[in-house]
mmCIF file of C-alpha atoms in Angstrom:
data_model
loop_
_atom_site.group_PDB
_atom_site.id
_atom_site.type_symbol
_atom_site.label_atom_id
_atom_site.label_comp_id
_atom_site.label_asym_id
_atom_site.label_seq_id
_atom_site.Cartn_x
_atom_site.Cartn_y
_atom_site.Cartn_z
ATOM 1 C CA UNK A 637 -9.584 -4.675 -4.088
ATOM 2 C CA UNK A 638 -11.382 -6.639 -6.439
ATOM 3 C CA UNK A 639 -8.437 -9.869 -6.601
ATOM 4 C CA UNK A 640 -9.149 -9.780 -2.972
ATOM 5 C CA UNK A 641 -12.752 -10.076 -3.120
ATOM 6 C CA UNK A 642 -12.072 -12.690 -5.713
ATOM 7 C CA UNK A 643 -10.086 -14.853 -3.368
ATOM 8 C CA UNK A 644 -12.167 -14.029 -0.261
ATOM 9 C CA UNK A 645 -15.197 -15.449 -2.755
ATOM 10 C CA UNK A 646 -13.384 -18.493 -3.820
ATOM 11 C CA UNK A 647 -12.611 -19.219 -0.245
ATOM 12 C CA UNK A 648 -15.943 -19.479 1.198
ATOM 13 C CA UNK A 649 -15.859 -16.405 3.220
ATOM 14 C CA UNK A 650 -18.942 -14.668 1.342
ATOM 15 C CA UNK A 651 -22.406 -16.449 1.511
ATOM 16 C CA UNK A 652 -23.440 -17.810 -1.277
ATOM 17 C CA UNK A 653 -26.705 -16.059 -1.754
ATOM 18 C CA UNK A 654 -25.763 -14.379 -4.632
ATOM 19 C CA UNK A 655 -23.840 -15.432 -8.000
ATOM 20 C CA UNK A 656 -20.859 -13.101 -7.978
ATOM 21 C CA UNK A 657 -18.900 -11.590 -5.216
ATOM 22 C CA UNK A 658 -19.872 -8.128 -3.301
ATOM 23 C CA UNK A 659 -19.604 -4.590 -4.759
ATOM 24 C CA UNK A 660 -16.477 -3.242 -3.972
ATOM 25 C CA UNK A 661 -18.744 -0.573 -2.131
ATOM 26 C CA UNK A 662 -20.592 -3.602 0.077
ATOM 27 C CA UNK A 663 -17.218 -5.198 0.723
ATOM 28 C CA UNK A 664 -15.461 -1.798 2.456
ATOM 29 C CA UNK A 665 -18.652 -1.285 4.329
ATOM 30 C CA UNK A 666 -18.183 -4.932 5.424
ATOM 31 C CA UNK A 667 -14.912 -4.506 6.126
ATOM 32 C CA UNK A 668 -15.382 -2.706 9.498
ATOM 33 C CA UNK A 669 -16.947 -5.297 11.021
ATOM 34 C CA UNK A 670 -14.970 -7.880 10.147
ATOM 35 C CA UNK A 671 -11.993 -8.717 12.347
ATOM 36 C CA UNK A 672 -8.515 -8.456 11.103
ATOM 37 C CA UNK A 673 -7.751 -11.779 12.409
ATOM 38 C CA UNK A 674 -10.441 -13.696 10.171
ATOM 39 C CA UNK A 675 -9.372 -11.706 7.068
ATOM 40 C CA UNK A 676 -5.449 -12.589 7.600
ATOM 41 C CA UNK A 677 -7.198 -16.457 8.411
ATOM 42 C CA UNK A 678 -9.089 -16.362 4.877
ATOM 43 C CA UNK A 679 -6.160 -15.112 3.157
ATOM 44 C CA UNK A 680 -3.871 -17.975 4.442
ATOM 45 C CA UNK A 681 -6.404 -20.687 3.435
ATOM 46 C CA UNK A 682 -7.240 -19.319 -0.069
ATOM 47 C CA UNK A 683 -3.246 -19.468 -0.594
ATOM 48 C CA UNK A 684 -2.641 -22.610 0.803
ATOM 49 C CA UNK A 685 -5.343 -24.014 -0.875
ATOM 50 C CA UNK A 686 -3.904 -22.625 -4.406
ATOM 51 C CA UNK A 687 -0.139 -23.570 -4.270
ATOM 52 C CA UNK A 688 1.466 -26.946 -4.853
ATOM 53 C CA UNK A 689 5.054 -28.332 -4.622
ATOM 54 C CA UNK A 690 4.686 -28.285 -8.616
ATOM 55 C CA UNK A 691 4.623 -24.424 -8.986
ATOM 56 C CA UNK A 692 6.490 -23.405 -11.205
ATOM 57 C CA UNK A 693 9.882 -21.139 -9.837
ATOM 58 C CA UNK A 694 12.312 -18.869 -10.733
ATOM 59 C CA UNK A 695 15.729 -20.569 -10.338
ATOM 60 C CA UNK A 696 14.084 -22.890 -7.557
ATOM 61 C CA UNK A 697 12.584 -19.301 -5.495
ATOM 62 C CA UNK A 698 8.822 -18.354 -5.413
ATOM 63 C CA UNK A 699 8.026 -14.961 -6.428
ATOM 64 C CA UNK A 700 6.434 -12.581 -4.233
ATOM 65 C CA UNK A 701 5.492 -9.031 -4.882
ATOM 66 C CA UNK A 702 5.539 -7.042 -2.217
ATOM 67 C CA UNK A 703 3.326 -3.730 -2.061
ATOM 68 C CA UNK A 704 1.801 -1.328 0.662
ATOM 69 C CA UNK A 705 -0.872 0.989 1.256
ATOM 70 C CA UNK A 706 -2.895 2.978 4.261
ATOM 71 C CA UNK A 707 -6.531 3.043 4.894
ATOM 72 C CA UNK A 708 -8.728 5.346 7.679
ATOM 73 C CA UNK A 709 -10.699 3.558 10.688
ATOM 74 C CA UNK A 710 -13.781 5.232 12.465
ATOM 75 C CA UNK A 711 -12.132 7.633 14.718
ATOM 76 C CA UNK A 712 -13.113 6.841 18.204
ATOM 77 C CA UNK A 713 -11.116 6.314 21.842
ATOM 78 C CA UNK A 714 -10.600 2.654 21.278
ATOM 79 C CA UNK A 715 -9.388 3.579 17.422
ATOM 80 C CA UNK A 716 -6.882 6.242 18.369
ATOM 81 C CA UNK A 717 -6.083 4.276 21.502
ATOM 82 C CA UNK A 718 -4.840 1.230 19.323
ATOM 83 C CA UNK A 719 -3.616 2.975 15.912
ATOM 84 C CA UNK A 720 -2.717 6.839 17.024
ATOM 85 C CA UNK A 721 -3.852 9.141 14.794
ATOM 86 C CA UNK A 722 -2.524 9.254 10.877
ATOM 87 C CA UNK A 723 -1.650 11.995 8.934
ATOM 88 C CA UNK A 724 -3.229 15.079 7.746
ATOM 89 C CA UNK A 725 -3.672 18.221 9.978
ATOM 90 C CA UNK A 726 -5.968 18.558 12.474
ATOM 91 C CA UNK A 727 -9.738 18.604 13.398
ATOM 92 C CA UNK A 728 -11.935 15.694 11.561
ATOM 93 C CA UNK A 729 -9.117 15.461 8.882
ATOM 94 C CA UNK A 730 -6.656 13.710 11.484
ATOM 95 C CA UNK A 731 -8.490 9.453 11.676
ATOM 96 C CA UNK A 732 -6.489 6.710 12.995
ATOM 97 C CA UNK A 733 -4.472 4.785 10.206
ATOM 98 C CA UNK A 734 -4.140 1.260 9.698
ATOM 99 C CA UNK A 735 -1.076 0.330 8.036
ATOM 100 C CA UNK A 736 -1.026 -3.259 5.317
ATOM 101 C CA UNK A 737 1.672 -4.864 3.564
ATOM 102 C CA UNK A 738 0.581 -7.422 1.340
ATOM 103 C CA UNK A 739 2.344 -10.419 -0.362
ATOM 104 C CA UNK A 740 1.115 -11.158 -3.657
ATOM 105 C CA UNK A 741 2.349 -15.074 -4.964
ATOM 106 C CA UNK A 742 3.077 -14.785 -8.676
ATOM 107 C CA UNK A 743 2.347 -18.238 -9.508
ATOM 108 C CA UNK A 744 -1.526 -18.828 -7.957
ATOM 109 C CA UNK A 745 -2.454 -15.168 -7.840
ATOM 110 C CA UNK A 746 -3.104 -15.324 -3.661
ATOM 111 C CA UNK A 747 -2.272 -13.142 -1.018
ATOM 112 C CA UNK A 748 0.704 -15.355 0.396
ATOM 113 C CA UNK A 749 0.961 -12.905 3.582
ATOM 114 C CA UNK A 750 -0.549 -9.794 4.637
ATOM 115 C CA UNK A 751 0.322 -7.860 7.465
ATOM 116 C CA UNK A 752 -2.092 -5.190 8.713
ATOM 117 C CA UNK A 753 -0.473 -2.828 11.425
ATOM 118 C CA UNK A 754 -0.938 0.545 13.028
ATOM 119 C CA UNK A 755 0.019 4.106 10.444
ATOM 120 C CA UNK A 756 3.644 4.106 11.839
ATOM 121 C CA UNK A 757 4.672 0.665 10.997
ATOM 122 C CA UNK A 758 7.008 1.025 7.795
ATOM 123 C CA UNK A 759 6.527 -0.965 4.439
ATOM 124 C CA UNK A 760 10.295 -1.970 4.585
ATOM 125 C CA UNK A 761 9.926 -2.867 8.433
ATOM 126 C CA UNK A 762 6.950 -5.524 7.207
ATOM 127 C CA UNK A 763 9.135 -6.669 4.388
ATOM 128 C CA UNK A 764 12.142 -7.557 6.400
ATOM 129 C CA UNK A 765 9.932 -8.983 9.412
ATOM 130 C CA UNK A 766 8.070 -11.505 6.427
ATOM 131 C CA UNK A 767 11.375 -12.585 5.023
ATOM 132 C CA UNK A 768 12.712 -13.175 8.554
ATOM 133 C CA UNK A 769 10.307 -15.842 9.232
ATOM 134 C CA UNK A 770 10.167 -17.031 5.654
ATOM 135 C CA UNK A 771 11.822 -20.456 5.855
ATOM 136 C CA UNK A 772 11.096 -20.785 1.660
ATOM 137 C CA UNK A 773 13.715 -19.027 -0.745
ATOM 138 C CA UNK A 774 11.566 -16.454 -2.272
ATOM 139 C CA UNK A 775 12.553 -13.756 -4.547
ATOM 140 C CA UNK A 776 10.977 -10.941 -3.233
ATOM 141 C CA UNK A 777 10.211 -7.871 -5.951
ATOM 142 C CA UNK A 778 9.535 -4.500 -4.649
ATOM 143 C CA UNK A 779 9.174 -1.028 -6.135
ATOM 144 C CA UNK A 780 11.077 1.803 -5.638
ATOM 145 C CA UNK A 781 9.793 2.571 -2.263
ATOM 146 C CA UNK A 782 12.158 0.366 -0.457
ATOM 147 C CA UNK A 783 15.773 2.710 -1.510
ATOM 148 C CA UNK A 784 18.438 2.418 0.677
ATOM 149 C CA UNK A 785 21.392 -0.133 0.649
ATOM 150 C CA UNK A 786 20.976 -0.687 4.810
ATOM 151 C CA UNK A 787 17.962 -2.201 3.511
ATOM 152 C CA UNK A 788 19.213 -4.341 0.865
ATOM 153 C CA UNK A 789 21.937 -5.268 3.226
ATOM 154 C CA UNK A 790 19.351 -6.382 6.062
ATOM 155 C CA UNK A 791 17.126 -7.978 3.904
ATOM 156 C CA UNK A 792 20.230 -10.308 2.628
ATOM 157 C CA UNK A 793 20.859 -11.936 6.263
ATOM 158 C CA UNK A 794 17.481 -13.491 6.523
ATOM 159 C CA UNK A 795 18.469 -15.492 3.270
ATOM 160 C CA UNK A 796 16.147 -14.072 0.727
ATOM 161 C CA UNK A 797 16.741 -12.160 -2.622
ATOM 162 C CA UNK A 798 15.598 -8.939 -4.091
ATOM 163 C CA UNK A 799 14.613 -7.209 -6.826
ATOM 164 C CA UNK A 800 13.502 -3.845 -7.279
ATOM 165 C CA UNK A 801 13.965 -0.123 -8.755
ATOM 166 C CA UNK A 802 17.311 1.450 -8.044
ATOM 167 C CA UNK A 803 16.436 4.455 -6.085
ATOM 168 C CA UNK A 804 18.892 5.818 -3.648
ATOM 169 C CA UNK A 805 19.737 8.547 -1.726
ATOM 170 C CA UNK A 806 22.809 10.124 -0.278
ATOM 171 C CA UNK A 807 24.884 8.118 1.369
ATOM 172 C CA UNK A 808 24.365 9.476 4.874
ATOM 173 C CA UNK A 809 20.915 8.781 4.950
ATOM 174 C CA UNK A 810 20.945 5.128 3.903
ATOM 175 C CA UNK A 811 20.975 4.234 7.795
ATOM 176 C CA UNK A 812 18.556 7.435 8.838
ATOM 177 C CA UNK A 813 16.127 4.752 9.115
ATOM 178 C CA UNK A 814 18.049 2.297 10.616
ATOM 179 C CA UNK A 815 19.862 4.021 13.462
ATOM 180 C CA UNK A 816 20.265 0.636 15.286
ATOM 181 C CA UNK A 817 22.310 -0.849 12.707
ATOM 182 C CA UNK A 818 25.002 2.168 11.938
ATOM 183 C CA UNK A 819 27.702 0.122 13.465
ATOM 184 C CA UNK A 820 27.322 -2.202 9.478
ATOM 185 C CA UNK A 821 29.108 1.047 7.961
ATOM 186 C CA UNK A 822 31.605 -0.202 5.936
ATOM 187 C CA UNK A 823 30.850 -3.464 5.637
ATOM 188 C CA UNK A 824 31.046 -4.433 1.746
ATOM 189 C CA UNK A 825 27.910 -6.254 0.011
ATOM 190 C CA UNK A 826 27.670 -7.323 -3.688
ATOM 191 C CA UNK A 827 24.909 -6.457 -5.952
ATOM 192 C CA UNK A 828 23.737 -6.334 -9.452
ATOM 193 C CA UNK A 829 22.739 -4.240 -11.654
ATOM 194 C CA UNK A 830 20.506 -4.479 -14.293
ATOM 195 C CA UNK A 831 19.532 -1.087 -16.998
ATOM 196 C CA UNK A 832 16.022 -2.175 -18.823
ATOM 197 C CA UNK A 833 15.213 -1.052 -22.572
ATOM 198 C CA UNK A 834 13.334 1.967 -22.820
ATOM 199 C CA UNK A 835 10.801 1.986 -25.229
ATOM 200 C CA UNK A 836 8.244 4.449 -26.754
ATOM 201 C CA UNK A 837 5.930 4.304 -23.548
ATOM 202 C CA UNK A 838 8.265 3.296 -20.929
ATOM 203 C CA UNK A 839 11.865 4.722 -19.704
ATOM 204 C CA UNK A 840 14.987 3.051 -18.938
ATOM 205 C CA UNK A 841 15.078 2.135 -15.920
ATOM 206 C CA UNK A 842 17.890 0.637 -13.744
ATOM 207 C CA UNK A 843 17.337 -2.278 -11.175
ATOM 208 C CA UNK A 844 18.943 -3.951 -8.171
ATOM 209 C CA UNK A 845 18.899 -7.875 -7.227
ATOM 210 C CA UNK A 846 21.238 -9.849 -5.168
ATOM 211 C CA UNK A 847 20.614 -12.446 -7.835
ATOM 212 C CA UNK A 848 24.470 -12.807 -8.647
ATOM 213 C CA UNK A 849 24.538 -15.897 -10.556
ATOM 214 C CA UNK A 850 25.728 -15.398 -14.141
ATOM 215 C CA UNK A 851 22.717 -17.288 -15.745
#
Protein backbone atom coordinates (compact mmCIF):
# COMPACT_ATOMS: atom_id res chain seq x y z
CA UNK A 1 0.00 0.00 0.00
CA UNK A 2 2.42 2.50 0.72
CA UNK A 3 4.59 2.05 -3.06
CA UNK A 4 1.18 2.74 -4.31
CA UNK A 5 0.55 5.80 -2.49
CA UNK A 6 4.05 6.68 -3.46
CA UNK A 7 3.35 6.49 -7.14
CA UNK A 8 -0.24 7.82 -6.90
CA UNK A 9 1.79 10.98 -5.07
CA UNK A 10 4.40 11.28 -7.67
CA UNK A 11 1.73 11.26 -10.27
CA UNK A 12 -0.25 14.16 -9.32
CA UNK A 13 -3.25 12.37 -8.18
CA UNK A 14 -3.05 13.72 -4.41
CA UNK A 15 -3.33 17.56 -3.84
CA UNK A 16 -0.58 19.07 -2.92
CA UNK A 17 -1.66 20.62 0.30
CA UNK A 18 0.43 18.73 2.31
CA UNK A 19 4.29 17.65 2.11
CA UNK A 20 4.06 13.87 2.10
CA UNK A 21 1.50 11.53 0.79
CA UNK A 22 -1.82 10.35 2.82
CA UNK A 23 -1.90 7.96 5.82
CA UNK A 24 -2.37 4.68 4.69
CA UNK A 25 -5.62 5.01 6.92
CA UNK A 26 -6.80 8.40 4.78
CA UNK A 27 -5.90 6.67 1.53
CA UNK A 28 -8.37 3.32 2.13
CA UNK A 29 -11.01 5.67 3.34
CA UNK A 30 -10.39 7.52 0.03
CA UNK A 31 -10.38 4.67 -1.78
CA UNK A 32 -14.19 4.14 -1.85
CA UNK A 33 -14.87 7.02 -3.52
CA UNK A 34 -12.58 6.92 -5.98
CA UNK A 35 -13.45 5.14 -9.22
CA UNK A 36 -11.61 2.13 -10.34
CA UNK A 37 -11.23 3.56 -13.68
CA UNK A 38 -9.14 6.75 -12.50
CA UNK A 39 -6.95 4.55 -10.24
CA UNK A 40 -6.10 1.96 -13.24
CA UNK A 41 -5.68 5.70 -15.36
CA UNK A 42 -3.07 6.99 -12.61
CA UNK A 43 -1.34 3.81 -12.52
CA UNK A 44 -0.76 3.74 -16.36
CA UNK A 45 0.60 7.34 -16.40
CA UNK A 46 2.94 7.02 -13.35
CA UNK A 47 4.44 3.88 -15.38
CA UNK A 48 4.62 5.33 -18.55
CA UNK A 49 6.01 8.25 -17.27
CA UNK A 50 8.91 6.10 -15.43
CA UNK A 51 10.10 3.65 -18.19
CA UNK A 52 12.36 4.34 -21.14
CA UNK A 53 13.60 2.29 -24.17
CA UNK A 54 17.01 2.37 -22.06
CA UNK A 55 15.76 0.10 -19.17
CA UNK A 56 17.77 -2.11 -18.43
CA UNK A 57 16.48 -6.11 -19.34
CA UNK A 58 16.95 -9.46 -18.66
CA UNK A 59 18.13 -11.17 -21.89
CA UNK A 60 16.21 -8.33 -23.91
CA UNK A 61 12.57 -9.16 -21.57
CA UNK A 62 11.20 -6.70 -18.90
CA UNK A 63 10.53 -8.13 -15.63
CA UNK A 64 7.24 -8.16 -14.14
CA UNK A 65 6.15 -9.55 -10.86
CA UNK A 66 3.01 -10.64 -10.75
CA UNK A 67 1.00 -10.82 -7.32
CA UNK A 68 -2.75 -10.90 -6.09
CA UNK A 69 -4.86 -10.10 -3.31
CA UNK A 70 -8.81 -9.51 -2.23
CA UNK A 71 -10.28 -6.60 -0.51
CA UNK A 72 -14.20 -6.07 0.98
CA UNK A 73 -16.62 -3.28 -0.60
CA UNK A 74 -19.62 -1.72 1.40
CA UNK A 75 -22.17 -4.36 1.12
CA UNK A 76 -25.16 -2.93 -0.53
CA UNK A 77 -27.67 -4.04 -3.69
CA UNK A 78 -25.57 -2.31 -6.26
CA UNK A 79 -22.24 -4.02 -4.46
CA UNK A 80 -23.54 -7.56 -4.42
CA UNK A 81 -25.31 -6.88 -7.69
CA UNK A 82 -21.86 -6.18 -9.46
CA UNK A 83 -19.25 -8.36 -7.31
CA UNK A 84 -21.57 -11.33 -5.64
CA UNK A 85 -20.81 -11.89 -2.37
CA UNK A 86 -17.08 -13.22 -1.18
CA UNK A 87 -16.26 -15.64 1.17
CA UNK A 88 -16.84 -16.27 4.73
CA UNK A 89 -20.18 -17.67 6.11
CA UNK A 90 -23.08 -15.91 6.42
CA UNK A 91 -24.84 -12.87 8.07
CA UNK A 92 -22.59 -9.46 8.10
CA UNK A 93 -19.44 -11.72 7.66
CA UNK A 94 -20.42 -12.52 3.89
CA UNK A 95 -19.33 -8.51 1.83
CA UNK A 96 -18.89 -8.42 -1.78
CA UNK A 97 -15.16 -9.03 -2.91
CA UNK A 98 -13.21 -7.23 -5.30
CA UNK A 99 -10.62 -9.21 -6.84
CA UNK A 100 -6.76 -7.25 -8.08
CA UNK A 101 -3.91 -8.55 -9.85
CA UNK A 102 -1.19 -6.26 -9.99
CA UNK A 103 1.96 -5.98 -12.23
CA UNK A 104 4.86 -4.71 -10.53
CA UNK A 105 7.89 -3.44 -13.31
CA UNK A 106 11.23 -4.37 -11.76
CA UNK A 107 13.17 -1.77 -13.38
CA UNK A 108 11.09 1.76 -12.41
CA UNK A 109 9.29 0.33 -9.41
CA UNK A 110 5.51 1.15 -11.13
CA UNK A 111 2.50 -0.68 -11.31
CA UNK A 112 2.88 -1.69 -15.13
CA UNK A 113 -0.86 -3.19 -15.06
CA UNK A 114 -3.41 -3.78 -12.57
CA UNK A 115 -6.47 -5.49 -13.03
CA UNK A 116 -9.24 -5.08 -10.44
CA UNK A 117 -12.19 -7.65 -10.95
CA UNK A 118 -15.07 -9.21 -9.11
CA UNK A 119 -14.00 -12.22 -5.94
CA UNK A 120 -14.34 -15.06 -8.56
CA UNK A 121 -11.96 -13.88 -11.12
CA UNK A 122 -8.71 -16.13 -10.64
CA UNK A 123 -5.06 -14.72 -10.18
CA UNK A 124 -3.86 -17.14 -13.00
CA UNK A 125 -6.98 -16.12 -15.23
CA UNK A 126 -5.56 -12.21 -14.89
CA UNK A 127 -2.08 -13.42 -15.55
CA UNK A 128 -2.76 -15.21 -18.74
CA UNK A 129 -5.38 -12.44 -19.95
CA UNK A 130 -2.19 -9.59 -19.29
CA UNK A 131 0.30 -11.67 -21.18
CA UNK A 132 -2.25 -12.22 -23.97
CA UNK A 133 -2.36 -8.67 -24.84
CA UNK A 134 1.24 -8.03 -23.91
CA UNK A 135 2.85 -7.31 -27.29
CA UNK A 136 6.50 -6.74 -25.15
CA UNK A 137 8.55 -10.00 -24.22
CA UNK A 138 8.33 -9.88 -20.55
CA UNK A 139 9.49 -12.39 -18.14
CA UNK A 140 6.81 -12.73 -15.94
CA UNK A 141 7.78 -14.08 -12.12
CA UNK A 142 5.11 -15.48 -10.01
CA UNK A 143 4.93 -17.32 -6.70
CA UNK A 144 3.82 -20.51 -6.00
CA UNK A 145 0.22 -19.77 -6.36
CA UNK A 146 0.10 -20.27 -10.02
CA UNK A 147 0.97 -24.62 -9.86
CA UNK A 148 -0.19 -26.47 -12.54
CA UNK A 149 1.59 -27.33 -15.91
CA UNK A 150 -1.96 -26.46 -18.02
CA UNK A 151 -0.94 -23.21 -16.83
CA UNK A 152 2.56 -23.07 -17.76
CA UNK A 153 1.52 -24.59 -20.99
CA UNK A 154 -1.17 -21.71 -21.69
CA UNK A 155 0.84 -19.08 -20.58
CA UNK A 156 3.66 -20.25 -23.29
CA UNK A 157 1.27 -19.61 -26.47
CA UNK A 158 0.84 -15.96 -25.83
CA UNK A 159 4.75 -15.72 -26.24
CA UNK A 160 5.85 -14.83 -22.79
CA UNK A 161 8.18 -16.60 -20.21
CA UNK A 162 7.90 -17.67 -16.66
CA UNK A 163 9.37 -18.05 -13.64
CA UNK A 164 8.14 -19.18 -10.48
CA UNK A 165 8.05 -21.83 -7.45
CA UNK A 166 7.61 -25.42 -8.51
CA UNK A 167 4.46 -26.41 -6.86
CA UNK A 168 2.36 -29.07 -8.40
CA UNK A 169 -0.22 -31.28 -7.86
CA UNK A 170 -1.38 -34.61 -9.11
CA UNK A 171 -1.52 -35.00 -12.41
CA UNK A 172 -5.28 -35.22 -12.83
CA UNK A 173 -5.92 -32.04 -11.47
CA UNK A 174 -3.51 -29.94 -13.54
CA UNK A 175 -6.58 -29.24 -16.00
CA UNK A 176 -9.38 -29.15 -12.95
CA UNK A 177 -9.14 -25.60 -13.62
CA UNK A 178 -9.00 -25.60 -17.08
CA UNK A 179 -11.76 -27.95 -18.20
CA UNK A 180 -11.90 -26.17 -21.63
CA UNK A 181 -8.53 -27.05 -22.57
CA UNK A 182 -8.41 -31.04 -21.57
CA UNK A 183 -8.27 -31.92 -25.18
CA UNK A 184 -3.91 -30.43 -24.72
CA UNK A 185 -3.44 -33.87 -22.72
CA UNK A 186 -0.54 -35.23 -24.00
CA UNK A 187 0.85 -32.70 -25.71
CA UNK A 188 4.72 -32.47 -24.67
CA UNK A 189 6.22 -28.95 -23.42
CA UNK A 190 9.85 -28.30 -22.29
CA UNK A 191 10.82 -26.71 -19.13
CA UNK A 192 13.57 -26.02 -16.76
CA UNK A 193 14.42 -26.57 -13.73
CA UNK A 194 16.30 -24.76 -11.44
CA UNK A 195 17.07 -26.13 -7.28
CA UNK A 196 18.26 -22.75 -5.27
CA UNK A 197 20.92 -22.96 -2.29
CA UNK A 198 19.46 -23.26 0.95
CA UNK A 199 20.95 -21.35 3.47
CA UNK A 200 20.68 -20.84 7.29
CA UNK A 201 17.34 -18.74 6.94
CA UNK A 202 16.01 -19.89 3.74
CA UNK A 203 15.24 -23.56 2.20
CA UNK A 204 16.00 -25.04 -1.02
CA UNK A 205 13.73 -24.42 -3.12
CA UNK A 206 13.11 -25.68 -6.72
CA UNK A 207 11.88 -23.38 -9.65
CA UNK A 208 10.30 -23.52 -13.10
CA UNK A 209 11.04 -21.11 -16.24
CA UNK A 210 10.60 -21.71 -19.86
CA UNK A 211 13.84 -19.80 -20.07
CA UNK A 212 15.65 -22.72 -22.04
CA UNK A 213 18.59 -21.03 -23.33
CA UNK A 214 21.85 -22.45 -21.95
CA UNK A 215 23.28 -18.99 -20.87
Amino acid sequence: TSRLLQQLWLAGCFPRRAARPPSEQAYRRACSKVPVALVEKALEQSHLQSRSDTDRRYEGLRVLLIDGTKFIVRRNEATIGAYGLGSGSTGDVHYPQVHVGAFLDLVTGTFADANFEHGRTPERQMLLDQAAGNSEPTLYVSDAGYNGMAFVYLLRQTGQELLMELKMGKLAEHFQNYPQHKHLAGEEMQVRLIRTRGTSKLRSRVLLTTLLDED
